[in-house]
Amino acid sequence: MPADVSGRSGRNKDGYLGQTIQVDRELSRLKNQSTHLGWMTESLPTWHDDSLMFMHRSAVSPAAPSILITAGIHGDEPATTISLCQLILEDALPRNITYAVFPCLNPRGMRISRRETPEGVDLNRDFLEAETKEVRTELKKLREFESFEVAILLHEDWEAKGFYLYELTQPNKPPRFGRSVLDAVSKVCPIEKNALIEGHEADRGLIHPAYHQEQRQDWPEAFYMMHNKTDHSLTLEAPSDFEMQVRMKALMSAVLTTADLVNGKKKSIIGTDL
């Protein structure tokens, strides 16, 4: 049964005006409580008094698939970071997959609930030139990894009336996971119904644009990953005008469904209670 719209808050106007999080507290808790779950954590210096948290957990088998998951690249998208924290601390991610995780790529922006960095730079437009310290730090770390089965990039959209996603594949390749992910999410969050989203044609929440890295110069993270680290990328977009719990359920369901699909399964293991 598709979810209804009862979780919508109606707070957003000209931007995100919903619930915020104490990002430093959440990341500290994540670091302290994830070690016994097999996670390795690093603090990668960016600014003189700041850093990016990077996490890694290897599957037992060296032949296991690997997944990259990132969140918090926009500081006004707090459900992305808190959802990823909860997935890790609940030990919900399947252990037969190797993970590389950035739980918050823009902590300075998230502290002030701003999409951009305090300097006004949108990190998700800097992946071609890599002029920001945050993006350079991420890319330097990712050079340690040859490739990923899929890149999962968590986002929110303050204007959206439902969940949607971008699925990038190599030219002439059809979408692989998007419909199954949206079907799972629909049980906990409405799906965006518009046929045109952010200028892209959408089919019941699924945007599958023709991918050509030459088509724009302000590369988002997904373009870099497709050009350098994977042949499959999912950019998840939760509707941030809904209550935090709804968005968290949606993002967590999407991530777990993707992990199950990488494992060759068909159903998400997340329930409807959070």
XYZ file of C-alpha atoms in Angstrom:
274
model
C 0.000 0.000 0.000
C 1.550 3.359 -1.020
C 2.232 5.819 1.781
C -0.064 8.829 2.132
C 0.959 12.470 2.584
C 0.205 12.742 6.310
C 3.867 13.236 7.113
C 4.186 16.533 5.254
C 4.985 19.465 7.544
C 4.327 22.428 5.239
C 7.187 24.421 6.804
C 9.394 24.900 3.763
C 9.163 28.218 1.952
C 11.917 29.484 -0.331
C 14.197 26.876 1.209
C 14.459 24.278 3.954
C 12.903 25.391 7.251
C 12.450 22.046 8.951
C 14.142 20.186 11.774
C 17.918 20.448 12.093
C 20.455 18.167 13.749
C 23.522 18.670 15.929
C 25.857 17.264 13.318
C 29.021 17.206 15.444
C 27.239 15.326 18.203
C 25.798 12.813 15.748
C 29.131 12.202 14.048
C 30.895 11.834 17.393
C 28.329 9.266 18.491
C 28.727 7.467 15.174
C 32.490 7.289 15.579
C 32.336 6.105 19.180
C 29.667 3.464 18.673
C 30.580 1.996 15.281
C 33.989 0.502 16.082
C 32.572 -2.638 17.671
C 30.476 -3.128 14.532
C 33.596 -3.523 12.436
C 33.902 -0.005 11.052
C 37.208 1.794 10.581
C 36.914 5.569 10.960
C 39.261 8.312 9.783
C 39.212 12.082 10.236
C 40.457 13.661 7.018
C 41.677 17.244 7.563
C 40.052 19.972 5.493
C 40.148 23.349 7.210
C 42.557 24.119 10.061
C 39.972 23.211 12.687
C 37.755 20.864 10.704
C 37.723 17.520 8.942
C 35.604 15.047 7.011
C 34.695 11.727 8.564
C 35.385 8.702 6.381
C 34.269 5.185 7.270
C 35.149 1.824 5.800
C 34.088 -1.733 6.492
C 35.364 -4.693 4.508
C 33.441 -7.861 3.841
C 35.149 -11.131 4.701
C 35.442 -12.196 1.075
C 37.866 -10.194 -1.083
C 35.502 -10.903 -3.990
C 32.597 -9.141 -2.268
C 30.960 -6.214 -4.070
C 31.705 -2.710 -2.823
C 29.376 0.266 -2.432
C 30.110 3.949 -1.935
C 27.589 5.890 0.162
C 27.779 9.646 0.729
C 25.512 12.070 2.549
C 25.367 15.644 3.762
C 26.931 17.334 0.751
C 24.268 20.022 1.201
C 23.990 21.441 4.701
C 20.222 21.897 4.522
C 19.645 18.169 3.962
C 20.043 16.774 7.494
C 17.999 13.600 7.042
C 20.715 12.287 4.735
C 23.358 12.258 7.457
C 21.139 11.107 10.301
C 19.705 8.279 8.169
C 23.152 7.007 7.290
C 24.237 7.235 10.930
C 21.245 5.163 11.981
C 21.810 2.512 9.320
C 25.366 2.056 10.550
C 24.584 2.088 14.269
C 21.707 -0.365 13.838
C 24.104 -2.628 11.918
C 21.485 -2.793 9.190
C 23.854 -2.824 6.220
C 24.565 -6.354 4.952
C 27.982 -7.562 6.052
C 28.785 -9.382 2.812
C 29.380 -6.040 1.060
C 32.389 -3.744 1.439
C 31.472 -0.105 2.154
C 33.168 3.247 1.771
C 31.139 5.955 3.502
C 31.231 9.724 3.893
C 28.410 10.454 6.384
C 28.651 14.251 6.032
C 30.561 15.943 3.228
C 29.583 19.477 4.263
C 29.644 19.629 8.078
C 30.343 23.370 8.078
C 27.235 23.977 6.001
C 25.127 21.621 8.090
C 26.041 23.443 11.289
C 24.305 26.537 9.899
C 21.615 24.672 7.911
C 22.900 26.084 4.639
C 23.019 24.244 1.334
C 26.415 25.672 0.459
C 29.611 26.025 2.440
C 29.933 29.135 4.650
C 31.781 30.688 1.693
C 28.724 30.164 -0.503
C 30.066 27.315 -2.647
C 27.807 24.443 -3.702
C 30.042 21.411 -3.248
C 27.867 19.393 -5.605
C 28.938 21.609 -8.499
C 32.688 21.310 -7.862
C 33.561 17.796 -8.987
C 35.209 18.770 -12.266
C 37.457 21.571 -11.026
C 37.679 20.326 -7.402
C 38.467 23.768 -6.025
C 37.048 23.260 -2.528
C 38.927 21.585 0.297
C 36.007 19.286 1.022
C 35.801 17.926 -2.519
C 39.572 17.628 -2.882
C 39.693 15.690 0.381
C 36.957 13.307 -0.714
C 38.538 12.652 -4.096
C 41.984 12.110 -2.600
C 40.584 9.408 -0.335
C 38.639 7.772 -3.144
C 41.824 7.360 -5.147
C 42.584 4.498 -2.747
C 39.645 2.545 -4.221
C 39.623 1.152 -7.739
C 35.865 1.033 -8.310
C 32.440 0.463 -6.762
C 29.492 -1.667 -7.795
C 27.260 1.347 -7.260
C 27.499 4.829 -5.769
C 24.570 5.837 -3.540
C 24.354 9.588 -2.999
C 21.849 10.791 -0.401
C 20.045 14.096 -0.945
C 16.869 15.979 -0.083
C 14.711 18.391 -2.094
C 12.912 21.152 -0.187
C 10.347 21.677 -2.970
C 9.487 18.048 -3.699
C 6.091 16.582 -2.883
C 7.452 13.060 -2.861
C 10.575 10.923 -3.095
C 12.411 10.568 -6.392
C 15.804 9.494 -7.669
C 18.276 9.899 -10.488
C 19.723 6.672 -11.859
C 22.796 7.047 -14.039
C 24.044 4.167 -16.136
C 26.455 3.994 -19.027
C 25.141 5.163 -22.428
C 22.402 2.945 -23.899
C 22.100 0.961 -20.671
C 18.621 0.822 -19.069
C 17.949 1.614 -15.407
C 18.702 -1.358 -13.183
C 17.624 -0.662 -9.594
C 15.542 2.505 -9.647
C 12.055 1.052 -9.992
C 12.599 -1.547 -7.276
C 13.997 1.123 -4.962
C 11.008 3.396 -5.548
C 8.570 0.529 -5.010
C 10.155 -0.131 -1.614
C 10.207 3.549 -0.655
C 6.541 3.954 -1.635
C 5.574 1.876 1.399
C 6.939 4.525 3.772
C 6.898 7.787 1.787
C 4.929 9.204 -1.162
C 6.634 9.160 -4.554
C 6.924 12.355 -6.607
C 4.267 12.273 -9.335
C 5.417 15.115 -11.583
C 6.420 14.095 -15.095
C 9.060 16.840 -15.126
C 11.438 17.187 -12.163
C 14.211 19.773 -12.124
C 13.956 19.985 -15.900
C 14.263 16.209 -16.390
C 11.615 13.805 -17.635
C 10.522 11.517 -14.821
C 8.589 8.260 -14.796
C 6.843 7.876 -11.433
C 9.804 9.271 -9.545
C 12.534 7.734 -11.705
C 14.820 10.045 -13.667
C 17.156 8.242 -16.048
C 18.918 10.960 -18.025
C 21.294 10.219 -20.847
C 24.693 10.415 -19.185
C 27.469 12.289 -20.959
C 30.061 13.887 -18.728
C 30.696 16.551 -21.393
C 27.194 17.992 -21.131
C 28.016 20.371 -18.270
C 31.074 21.881 -16.657
C 29.802 22.133 -13.068
C 30.017 18.417 -12.397
C 27.931 17.050 -9.534
C 29.316 14.210 -7.465
C 27.432 11.638 -9.542
C 29.238 12.724 -12.728
C 32.648 12.276 -11.132
C 31.708 8.843 -9.837
C 30.389 7.728 -13.220
C 33.491 8.977 -14.989
C 35.995 7.563 -12.500
C 34.651 5.065 -9.964
C 31.524 3.226 -11.109
C 29.189 2.499 -13.994
C 26.076 2.886 -11.856
C 24.963 5.761 -9.641
C 21.802 6.438 -7.646
C 21.106 9.945 -6.371
C 18.308 9.643 -3.819
C 16.071 12.674 -3.225
C 13.852 12.674 -0.138
C 11.156 15.378 0.159
C 12.391 17.581 3.000
C 9.001 19.224 3.570
C 7.991 15.980 5.253
C 8.718 15.177 8.881
C 12.199 13.901 9.648
C 11.043 10.375 10.461
C 9.352 9.984 7.070
C 12.460 11.115 5.215
C 14.673 8.846 7.284
C 12.476 5.841 6.580
C 12.544 6.649 2.875
C 16.307 7.066 2.624
C 17.046 4.036 4.776
C 14.675 1.892 2.740
C 16.292 3.078 -0.491
C 19.821 2.306 0.705
C 18.915 -1.125 2.054
C 16.966 -2.030 -1.067
C 19.959 -1.089 -3.194
C 22.256 -3.207 -1.033
C 19.851 -6.126 -1.379
C 19.800 -5.683 -5.150
C 23.588 -5.689 -5.228
C 23.363 -8.972 -3.338
C 20.855 -10.275 -5.882
C 17.900 -10.066 -3.520
C 14.507 -8.616 -4.377
C 13.130 -7.079 -1.208
C 14.247 -4.465 1.264
C 14.815 -5.727 4.800
C 13.665 -2.516 6.437
C 10.314 -2.496 8.204
C 7.816 0.303 8.384
C 8.558 1.118 12.020
C 11.559 3.291 12.866
